[in-house]
């Protein structure tokens, strides 16, 4: 597996990262090095192995559908880089 | 007495400011709280289990109305709206929180060189790294700036800096401690844990922070033992240590290897059994770890987009520019590299070959440990392949940096508890750490053995 510049640009797009030219070059080299290293996983036959997504058995946790105390609108907007009294503010979308 | 202790710690923090262990210090508040606690004691009121214990908190754990930067420019001005569950529990038992400690950005790193707010220096040699990502917490404990520090451990981020700084560091079983209020890096790996100068402090604090939490559905409802009151009750009979052959290869620094063999001899002379074991898939753990944690991280970190909180670039032309330029501008290099790798392994066309494959290998690694713990009570290994390396030594080569976690990532892949115990020094007088792993929820056994080694091996050998 070789990561091309086009693939780096595609991954950056999916990652919502507007990379600079030097970053594109650097990440292409580094990601290729890392993928070369992880390639040894292919030595293992995993055809009959179930994937493990979580280290311990987990169960769904249910609770009553009851409104509980949560943060106020004012608090929710407190950390926003830009906000009105009621809303988060972003550049025009439509 | 408590006030005096807090004042002494604050003075140490001030005197050793150049180590850059703290991002924020709560000087007035901690003295005020110490005064209140002294008054409580004076008035004969009942006090909590951690009354007067001074705690430093890694800055990826939420404290209400305090900054929560995660060592990142993207959260530079973020203030937490609530307390993490561990903070609620510490405060309820009358602990004093003295400040927030420095870390690698979003806990991604093994040297603390990835903090957006400056490197942290190793107190044993200021030209060297303290380890990471809980580097600030390890230095705060090693340099006597607090009694105990909270850290987080996703692949060794408590144990590795504890080893580099000569202190005790415990990563509990996954789910032992609530993650509510810990900023997510890789959710199926992340654990909050502890760093301290002795085993008993770890035990006392673990006692308080452990347990099921409604706010973290992955927290465990396993009973919490009284870790501190049973720390001296080490069962001496039929205890077996497994020594994995794979852990003693060429990459291991020779004086670390010798020290571990010295400990093994000490254990034998104390009638513990030693058994050579094999963990056949362990050599894949670093590769597996980086594929899975970057995948989880790329998803977790998608929330930083400059809309609801965090930094935002000025005058974006469009909503898309707002997202993509903000993320490029305010995330550091390592974070971006991991988001890219994680996005790649999850992307259409590559998911099966990388992410799913890695999840299958994760099961094989966990199975190796399940088999091993059918035969042994502990697995003994070094914590790190080398002692603290020089600042800048590994920054140009991400892979060589990743390899410094070679002994630690497997505990997180499997979900097992593990501890770093300081056991001596190398020829450069840098601390050497050894790691013990135990079966799921056997923190009590880990702490008992740590206490035993501390009081029988370390007291004789280190002369402390």
Coordinates of C-alpha atoms in Angstrom, one line a residue:
Chain A
X1 CA 0.0 0.0 0.0
X2 CA 1.4 3.4 -1.1
X3 CA -0.3 6.6 -0.2
X4 CA -0.2 9.1 -3.1
X5 CA -0.5 12.8 -2.9
X6 CA -4.1 12.5 -4.2
X7 CA -5.0 10.1 -1.4
X8 CA -3.5 12.5 1.1
X9 CA -5.7 15.3 -0.3
X10 CA -8.7 13.0 -0.1
X11 CA -8.0 12.1 3.5
X12 CA -7.5 15.7 4.4
X13 CA -10.8 16.5 2.8
X14 CA -12.5 13.8 4.9
X15 CA -10.7 15.0 8.0
X16 CA -11.8 18.6 7.5
X17 CA -8.2 19.8 7.5
X18 CA -7.0 22.4 5.0
X19 CA -3.4 21.3 4.9
X20 CA -0.6 23.6 3.8
X21 CA 1.7 22.5 1.0
X22 CA 4.6 21.4 3.3
X23 CA 2.2 19.5 5.5
X24 CA 0.8 17.5 2.5
X25 CA 4.4 16.5 1.6
X26 CA 5.3 15.7 5.2
X27 CA 2.2 13.6 6.0
X28 CA 2.6 11.7 2.8
X29 CA 6.1 10.6 3.8
X30 CA 5.1 9.9 7.4
X31 CA 1.9 8.0 6.7
X32 CA 3.7 5.8 4.3
X33 CA 6.4 5.0 6.9
X34 CA 3.7 4.2 9.5
X35 CA 1.7 2.0 7.0
X36 CA 4.8 0.2 6.1
X37 CA 5.4 -0.5 9.8
X38 CA 1.8 -1.7 10.5
X39 CA 1.9 -4.0 7.4
X40 CA 3.2 -6.8 9.6
X41 CA -0.3 -7.4 10.9
X42 CA -0.9 -9.1 7.6
X43 CA 1.3 -12.0 8.7
X44 CA -1.5 -13.1 11.0
X45 CA -4.4 -15.2 9.8
X46 CA -7.5 -13.6 11.3
X47 CA -10.1 -15.2 9.1
X48 CA -11.8 -17.0 12.0
X49 CA -11.3 -14.2 14.6
X50 CA -14.1 -12.0 15.9
X51 CA -13.2 -8.3 16.0
X52 CA -12.8 -6.8 19.5
X53 CA -14.2 -3.4 19.7
X54 CA -14.3 -3.0 23.5
X55 CA -12.0 -4.5 26.1
X56 CA -14.8 -5.6 28.5
X57 CA -18.3 -7.0 27.9
X58 CA -20.6 -4.0 27.8
X59 CA -24.4 -3.8 28.0
X60 CA -26.9 -1.2 27.0
X61 CA -27.7 1.2 29.9
X62 CA -31.2 2.4 30.0
X63 CA -32.8 5.0 32.2
X64 CA -36.3 6.5 32.6
X65 CA -37.2 9.0 29.9
X66 CA -37.2 11.9 32.3
X67 CA -36.0 15.4 31.9
X68 CA -33.0 16.1 34.1
X69 CA -31.2 19.2 35.0
X70 CA -28.9 20.4 32.2
X71 CA -26.9 23.4 31.3
X72 CA -28.6 26.7 30.6
X73 CA -28.6 28.4 27.2
X74 CA -26.3 31.1 28.5
X75 CA -23.8 28.4 29.7
X76 CA -24.0 26.6 26.4
X77 CA -23.1 29.7 24.6
X78 CA -20.4 30.8 27.0
X79 CA -17.5 29.0 25.2
X80 CA -18.6 29.9 21.7
X81 CA -16.1 31.8 19.6
X82 CA -19.1 33.8 18.2
X83 CA -22.7 33.9 19.4
X84 CA -25.8 36.0 19.7
X85 CA -27.9 36.0 22.8
X86 CA -29.6 32.8 21.5
X87 CA -27.5 31.2 18.8
X88 CA -24.1 30.1 17.7
X89 CA -23.0 32.3 14.9
X90 CA -21.4 31.0 11.7
X91 CA -20.8 32.4 8.2
X92 CA -23.8 32.4 5.9
X93 CA -24.6 28.8 4.9
X94 CA -27.3 29.3 2.2
Chain B
X1 CA -0.6 21.9 59.2
X2 CA -2.5 21.5 56.0
X3 CA -2.1 25.1 55.2
X4 CA 1.7 24.8 55.7
X5 CA 1.8 21.8 53.4
X6 CA -0.1 23.6 50.7
X7 CA 2.2 26.7 51.1
X8 CA 5.3 24.5 50.8
X9 CA 3.9 22.9 47.6
X10 CA 3.1 26.3 46.2
X11 CA 6.6 27.5 46.9
X12 CA 8.1 24.4 45.2
X13 CA 5.8 25.1 42.2
X14 CA 7.1 28.6 42.1
X15 CA 10.8 27.7 42.6
X16 CA 10.6 25.0 39.9
X17 CA 8.5 27.0 37.4
X18 CA 11.0 26.4 34.6
X19 CA 10.1 22.7 34.6
X20 CA 6.7 23.9 33.2
X21 CA 4.8 21.1 35.0
X22 CA 1.7 23.3 35.6
X23 CA -0.5 25.1 33.2
X24 CA -2.5 26.7 35.9
X25 CA -2.0 26.9 39.7
X26 CA -4.9 27.6 42.1
X27 CA -2.9 29.3 44.8
X28 CA -5.5 31.3 46.7
X29 CA -8.2 28.7 46.4
X30 CA -6.1 25.9 47.7
X31 CA -4.9 27.9 50.7
X32 CA -8.5 28.9 51.4
X33 CA -9.6 25.3 51.2
X34 CA -6.7 24.2 53.5
X35 CA -7.9 26.8 56.0
X36 CA -11.5 25.6 55.8
X37 CA -10.3 22.0 56.4
X38 CA -8.2 22.9 59.3
X39 CA -11.2 24.7 60.8
X40 CA -13.3 21.6 60.3
X41 CA -10.7 19.5 62.1
X42 CA -10.4 22.1 64.9
X43 CA -14.2 22.1 65.4
X44 CA -14.2 18.4 65.6
X45 CA -16.3 18.0 62.5
X46 CA -16.0 14.8 60.5
X47 CA -13.7 15.0 57.5
X48 CA -13.3 13.0 54.3
X49 CA -10.9 10.2 53.6
X50 CA -8.6 12.4 51.6
X51 CA -8.7 15.4 54.0
X52 CA -5.7 17.6 53.1
X53 CA -4.4 15.4 50.3
X54 CA -3.0 17.8 47.7
X55 CA -3.9 16.7 44.1
X56 CA -2.7 18.0 40.8
X57 CA -4.9 17.3 37.8
X58 CA -3.9 16.7 34.2
X59 CA -5.4 19.3 32.0
X60 CA -7.6 17.0 30.1
X61 CA -9.9 16.4 33.1
X62 CA -12.7 18.8 33.7
X63 CA -12.9 21.1 36.7
X64 CA -15.9 23.4 36.8
X65 CA -15.2 27.0 35.9
X66 CA -11.6 26.2 35.2
X67 CA -9.8 26.2 31.9
X68 CA -9.6 22.9 30.2
X69 CA -7.0 23.2 27.4
X70 CA -5.8 19.6 26.7
X71 CA -2.5 21.3 25.9
X72 CA -4.1 22.5 22.7
X73 CA -4.4 25.9 21.0
X74 CA -7.9 24.8 19.9
X75 CA -9.1 24.8 23.5
X76 CA -6.9 27.6 24.8
X77 CA -9.8 29.6 26.1
X78 CA -12.2 26.9 26.9
X79 CA -13.7 26.8 30.4
X80 CA -15.4 23.7 31.7
X81 CA -19.1 23.8 32.7
X82 CA -18.9 20.9 35.0
X83 CA -16.7 18.7 37.2
X84 CA -15.4 15.3 36.0
X85 CA -16.8 12.5 38.3
X86 CA -13.3 11.9 39.7
X87 CA -13.1 15.6 40.7
X88 CA -16.5 15.4 42.4
X89 CA -15.4 12.4 44.3
X90 CA -12.0 13.9 45.3
X91 CA -13.7 17.1 46.6
X92 CA -16.4 15.2 48.4
X93 CA -13.5 13.5 50.4
X94 CA -11.9 16.8 51.2
X95 CA -8.9 16.7 48.8
X96 CA -7.3 20.0 47.7
X97 CA -6.8 20.6 44.0
X98 CA -3.7 22.7 43.5
X99 CA -3.7 23.1 39.8
X100 CA -3.8 21.7 36.2
X101 CA -0.7 20.0 34.8
X102 CA 0.9 20.1 31.4
X103 CA 0.4 17.3 28.8
X104 CA 1.0 16.4 25.2
X105 CA -1.8 17.8 23.1
X106 CA -5.0 15.8 23.6
X107 CA -2.7 13.2 25.5
X108 CA -1.1 12.3 22.2
X109 CA 2.6 11.8 22.8
X110 CA 5.3 10.1 24.8
X111 CA 7.6 13.0 25.7
X112 CA 5.4 16.0 26.5
X113 CA 7.0 17.8 23.6
X114 CA 3.6 18.0 21.8
X115 CA 2.1 20.5 24.3
X116 CA 1.1 23.8 22.7
X117 CA 2.2 25.4 25.9
X118 CA 5.8 24.4 26.0
X119 CA 7.8 21.4 26.8
X120 CA 8.1 20.0 30.3
X121 CA 11.6 19.1 31.7
X122 CA 12.6 16.0 33.5
X123 CA 13.7 17.0 37.1
X124 CA 16.5 14.4 37.0
X125 CA 18.1 15.9 34.0
X126 CA 16.5 19.1 32.6
X127 CA 17.9 18.3 29.1
X128 CA 15.6 15.3 29.0
X129 CA 11.9 14.7 28.5
X130 CA 9.7 13.7 31.5
X131 CA 7.8 11.2 29.3
X132 CA 4.2 11.7 28.3
X133 CA 1.5 12.3 27.9
X134 CA 1.0 12.9 31.6
X135 CA 4.5 14.5 31.8
X136 CA 3.3 17.5 33.9
X137 CA 1.6 15.2 36.4
X138 CA 4.7 13.0 36.8
X139 CA 7.0 16.0 37.3
X140 CA 4.6 17.5 39.8
X141 CA 4.8 14.4 41.9
X142 CA 8.5 13.7 41.4
X143 CA 9.4 17.4 42.3
X144 CA 7.2 17.4 45.4
X145 CA 4.6 19.9 44.1
X146 CA 1.6 17.8 45.3
X147 CA 0.9 14.5 47.1
X148 CA -0.9 12.8 44.2
X149 CA -1.6 13.6 40.5
X150 CA -4.4 12.5 38.3
X151 CA -3.3 11.4 34.8
X152 CA -4.8 9.6 31.9
X153 CA -3.4 6.5 30.2
X154 CA -4.4 5.5 26.7
X155 CA -1.2 3.5 25.8
X156 CA 1.2 4.2 28.6
X157 CA 0.6 7.9 29.3
X158 CA 0.7 7.4 33.1
X159 CA 3.3 4.5 33.4
X160 CA 5.9 5.8 30.9
X161 CA 6.3 9.3 32.5
X162 CA 6.1 7.7 36.0
X163 CA 9.0 5.5 34.9
X164 CA 11.0 8.4 33.5
X165 CA 10.5 10.5 36.6
X166 CA 11.0 7.7 39.2
X167 CA 7.5 7.7 40.7
X168 CA 4.6 5.2 41.1
X169 CA 2.0 5.2 38.4
X170 CA -1.2 3.2 38.2
X171 CA -3.4 2.5 35.2
X172 CA -6.5 0.8 36.5
X173 CA -8.6 -1.8 34.6
X174 CA -10.7 -0.2 31.8
X175 CA -13.9 0.9 33.4
X176 CA -12.7 0.9 37.1
X177 CA -12.7 4.7 37.1
X178 CA -15.4 6.8 35.5
X179 CA -14.2 8.7 32.4
X180 CA -17.0 11.3 32.7
X181 CA -15.2 14.6 32.3
X182 CA -12.1 13.2 30.8
X183 CA -11.7 14.6 27.3
X184 CA -11.9 11.7 24.9
X185 CA -8.9 10.6 22.9
X186 CA -9.5 6.9 22.2
X187 CA -12.6 5.9 24.1
X188 CA -12.1 2.1 24.3
X189 CA -8.6 2.7 25.6
X190 CA -8.7 5.8 27.8
X191 CA -8.4 5.4 31.6
X192 CA -8.0 7.9 34.4
X193 CA -5.3 6.8 36.8
X194 CA -2.9 8.0 39.4
X195 CA 0.7 9.1 40.0
X196 CA 2.3 9.2 43.5
X197 CA 5.5 8.9 45.5
X198 CA 4.4 5.8 47.3
X199 CA 2.0 2.9 46.9
X200 CA -0.2 3.7 49.8
X201 CA -1.1 7.1 48.3
X202 CA -2.2 5.4 45.1
X203 CA -4.3 3.0 47.1
X204 CA -6.0 5.7 49.2
X205 CA -6.9 7.8 46.2
X206 CA -7.9 4.9 44.0
X207 CA -10.3 3.9 46.7
X208 CA -12.1 7.2 46.3
X209 CA -12.1 7.7 42.6
X210 CA -13.2 4.1 41.6
X211 CA -16.7 2.8 41.0
X212 CA -19.7 2.8 38.8
X213 CA -20.9 6.1 37.4
X214 CA -24.3 6.6 35.8
X215 CA -22.7 9.2 33.6
X216 CA -20.2 6.7 32.1
X217 CA -22.0 3.7 30.7
X218 CA -18.6 1.9 30.2
X219 CA -17.8 2.2 33.9
X220 CA -17.8 -1.1 35.8
X221 CA -20.1 -2.0 38.7
X222 CA -17.5 -4.4 40.1
X223 CA -17.2 -3.9 43.9
X224 CA -14.4 -1.5 44.9
X225 CA -12.1 -3.1 47.6
X226 CA -10.7 -1.0 50.4
X227 CA -7.4 -0.8 48.6
X228 CA -5.6 1.1 51.3
X229 CA -6.7 -1.0 54.3
X230 CA -5.7 -4.3 52.6
X231 CA -2.4 -3.1 51.0
X232 CA -0.3 -5.1 53.5
X233 CA -2.2 -8.3 53.1
X234 CA -0.2 -9.7 50.2
X235 CA -0.9 -13.4 49.8
X236 CA 2.6 -14.9 50.0
X237 CA 1.7 -18.4 48.9
X238 CA 1.4 -19.6 45.3
X239 CA 2.1 -16.3 43.7
X240 CA 3.5 -16.6 40.3
X241 CA 5.2 -14.0 38.1
X242 CA 5.2 -14.5 34.3
X243 CA 8.2 -13.3 32.4
X244 CA 7.3 -12.9 28.8
X245 CA 10.3 -13.9 26.6
X246 CA 9.2 -11.4 23.9
X247 CA 9.8 -8.5 26.4
X248 CA 13.6 -9.0 26.8
X249 CA 14.9 -8.4 23.3
X250 CA 17.7 -6.4 21.7
X251 CA 16.0 -3.0 21.9
X252 CA 16.1 -3.0 25.7
X253 CA 18.7 -0.8 27.5
X254 CA 21.2 -3.1 29.3
X255 CA 21.0 -1.5 32.7
X256 CA 17.2 -1.7 32.7
X257 CA 17.4 -5.4 31.7
X258 CA 19.9 -6.1 34.6
X259 CA 17.7 -4.3 37.1
X260 CA 14.7 -6.3 36.1
X261 CA 16.8 -9.5 36.5
X262 CA 17.9 -8.3 39.9
X263 CA 14.2 -7.9 40.9
X264 CA 13.4 -11.3 39.6
X265 CA 16.2 -12.8 41.8
X266 CA 14.8 -10.8 44.7
X267 CA 11.3 -12.2 44.1
X268 CA 12.7 -15.8 43.9
X269 CA 14.5 -15.3 47.2
X270 CA 11.2 -14.3 48.7
X271 CA 9.6 -17.6 47.6
X272 CA 7.6 -16.2 44.7
X273 CA 7.4 -18.5 41.6
X274 CA 8.8 -17.3 38.3
X275 CA 7.6 -18.7 35.1
X276 CA 8.7 -17.9 31.6
X277 CA 5.7 -17.3 29.4
X278 CA 5.0 -16.3 25.8
X279 CA 2.7 -13.6 24.5
X280 CA 2.9 -14.6 20.8
X281 CA 1.0 -11.6 19.4
X282 CA 2.6 -8.9 21.6
X283 CA 5.0 -7.9 18.8
X284 CA 2.0 -6.5 16.9
X285 CA 0.8 -4.4 19.8
X286 CA 2.3 -1.0 18.7
X287 CA 1.0 -1.3 15.2
X288 CA -2.4 -2.4 16.4
X289 CA -2.5 0.3 19.0
X290 CA -1.8 3.1 16.5
X291 CA -4.4 1.9 14.0
X292 CA -7.2 1.6 16.5
X293 CA -6.5 4.7 18.7
X294 CA -6.0 7.0 15.7
X295 CA -9.3 5.7 14.3
X296 CA -11.1 6.5 17.5
X297 CA -9.3 9.8 17.9
X298 CA -10.2 10.9 14.4
X299 CA -13.9 10.4 15.3
X300 CA -13.6 11.9 18.8
X301 CA -11.8 15.0 17.6
X302 CA -14.2 15.8 14.8
X303 CA -16.1 17.9 17.4
X304 CA -13.5 20.6 17.3
X305 CA -14.7 22.6 14.4
X306 CA -14.7 26.2 15.7
X307 CA -18.5 26.4 16.0
X308 CA -19.8 25.7 19.5
X309 CA -16.6 26.1 21.5
X310 CA -12.8 26.4 21.0
X311 CA -10.7 28.7 18.8
X312 CA -11.8 29.9 15.4
X313 CA -9.9 31.5 12.5
X314 CA -10.6 35.1 11.8
X315 CA -13.0 36.0 9.0
X316 CA -13.7 32.7 7.3
X317 CA -15.1 33.0 3.8
X318 CA -17.5 30.1 4.2
X319 CA -18.6 27.5 6.8
X320 CA -16.3 25.0 5.1
X321 CA -13.3 27.3 5.5
X322 CA -14.3 27.9 9.1
X323 CA -14.1 24.1 9.8
X324 CA -11.0 23.2 7.7
X325 CA -8.9 26.3 8.4
X326 CA -9.7 26.3 12.1
X327 CA -8.6 22.7 12.4
X328 CA -5.5 23.1 10.4
X329 CA -4.5 26.3 12.3
X330 CA -5.2 25.3 15.9
X331 CA -4.4 21.5 16.0
X332 CA -0.7 20.6 16.4
X333 CA 1.3 18.4 14.2
X334 CA 1.0 15.1 16.1
X335 CA -2.8 15.5 16.4
X336 CA -3.2 16.2 12.7
X337 CA -1.0 13.2 11.8
X338 CA -3.2 11.0 14.0
X339 CA -6.5 12.4 12.6
X340 CA -5.2 11.7 9.1
X341 CA -4.1 8.2 9.9
X342 CA -7.3 7.4 11.7
X343 CA -9.5 8.9 9.0
X344 CA -7.6 6.8 6.4
X345 CA -8.0 3.5 8.3
X346 CA -11.8 4.1 8.7
X347 CA -12.3 5.3 5.1
X348 CA -14.2 3.4 2.4
X349 CA -12.0 0.9 0.7
X350 CA -9.5 0.7 3.6
X351 CA -11.7 -0.1 6.6
X352 CA -11.5 -3.9 6.3
X353 CA -7.8 -4.1 5.6
X354 CA -6.8 -1.8 8.4
X355 CA -9.4 -1.0 11.1
X356 CA -11.3 -4.4 11.1
X357 CA -8.0 -6.3 10.8
X358 CA -6.6 -4.4 13.8
X359 CA -9.8 -5.1 15.9
X360 CA -9.3 -8.8 15.2
X361 CA -5.6 -8.6 16.2
X362 CA -6.8 -6.8 19.3
X363 CA -8.7 -9.9 20.3
X364 CA -5.7 -12.1 19.7
X365 CA -3.6 -9.9 21.9
X366 CA -6.2 -10.0 24.7
X367 CA -6.5 -13.8 24.3
X368 CA -2.7 -14.0 24.9
X369 CA -3.2 -12.3 28.2
X370 CA -6.3 -14.3 29.2
X371 CA -4.2 -17.4 28.6
X372 CA -1.2 -16.0 30.5
X373 CA -3.3 -15.1 33.6
X374 CA -4.6 -18.6 33.8
X375 CA -1.1 -19.5 34.7
X376 CA 0.3 -16.5 36.5
X377 CA -0.7 -13.7 38.9
X378 CA 1.6 -11.0 37.5
X379 CA 3.4 -10.2 34.3
X380 CA 6.7 -8.5 34.9
X381 CA 8.4 -6.4 32.4
X382 CA 10.3 -3.1 32.0
X383 CA 8.0 -0.1 31.7
X384 CA 10.1 1.5 29.0
X385 CA 12.9 0.2 26.7
X386 CA 15.1 3.1 27.6
X387 CA 15.3 5.6 30.5
X388 CA 14.4 9.3 29.7
X389 CA 15.6 10.4 26.3
X390 CA 16.9 13.9 25.4
X391 CA 14.6 16.7 24.4
X392 CA 14.4 16.8 20.6
X393 CA 15.9 13.3 20.2
X394 CA 12.8 11.7 18.7
X395 CA 10.7 14.6 17.5
X396 CA 11.6 14.1 13.8
X397 CA 10.7 10.5 13.7
X398 CA 7.1 9.7 14.8
X399 CA 7.7 5.9 14.6
X400 CA 10.7 5.9 16.9
X401 CA 8.6 7.9 19.4
X402 CA 5.8 5.5 19.1
X403 CA 8.2 2.6 20.0
X404 CA 8.9 4.1 23.4
X405 CA 5.4 2.7 24.4
X406 CA 6.3 -0.8 23.4
X407 CA 5.7 -2.4 26.9
X408 CA 2.7 -0.3 27.8
X409 CA 0.2 -0.3 25.0
X410 CA -0.8 -3.9 25.4
X411 CA -2.4 -3.3 28.8
X412 CA -4.8 -0.8 27.1
X413 CA -5.4 -3.1 24.1
X414 CA -6.5 -5.8 26.6
X415 CA -8.1 -3.5 29.1
X416 CA -5.9 -4.7 32.0
X417 CA -4.5 -2.9 35.0
X418 CA -0.8 -2.1 35.2
X419 CA 1.5 -0.2 37.5
X420 CA 5.0 1.4 37.2
X421 CA 7.2 0.8 40.2
X422 CA 10.5 2.8 40.4
X423 CA 13.3 0.3 41.1
X424 CA 16.6 2.1 40.7
X425 CA 18.7 4.2 38.4
X426 CA 20.8 3.7 35.3
X427 CA 24.5 4.7 34.8
X428 CA 23.3 8.3 34.1
X429 CA 21.4 8.4 37.4
X430 CA 18.1 8.4 35.5
X431 CA 15.2 6.5 37.1
X432 CA 14.4 2.9 35.9
X433 CA 10.8 1.7 36.1
X434 CA 9.4 -1.8 36.1
X435 CA 5.9 -2.7 35.1
X436 CA 3.6 -5.2 36.7
X437 CA 0.4 -6.2 34.9
X438 CA -2.4 -8.2 36.6
X439 CA -5.7 -9.7 35.7
X440 CA -8.9 -7.6 35.2
X441 CA -9.8 -5.7 38.4
X442 CA -6.8 -7.0 40.4
X443 CA -5.7 -3.5 41.4
X444 CA -5.6 -4.7 45.0
X445 CA -3.0 -7.4 44.1
X446 CA -0.9 -4.9 42.1
X447 CA -0.9 -2.4 45.0
X448 CA -0.1 -5.1 47.5
X449 CA 2.9 -6.2 45.4
X450 CA 4.0 -2.6 44.7
X451 CA 3.9 -1.9 48.5
X452 CA 5.9 -5.1 49.1
X453 CA 8.6 -4.2 46.6
X454 CA 8.6 -0.6 47.8
X455 CA 9.2 -1.6 51.4
X456 CA 11.5 -4.7 50.9
X457 CA 13.4 -4.1 47.7
X458 CA 13.5 -0.4 47.3
X459 CA 14.1 0.5 50.9
X460 CA 17.2 -1.7 51.0
X461 CA 18.5 -1.0 47.5
X462 CA 17.7 2.7 47.1
X463 CA 18.4 3.7 50.6
X464 CA 15.4 6.0 50.7

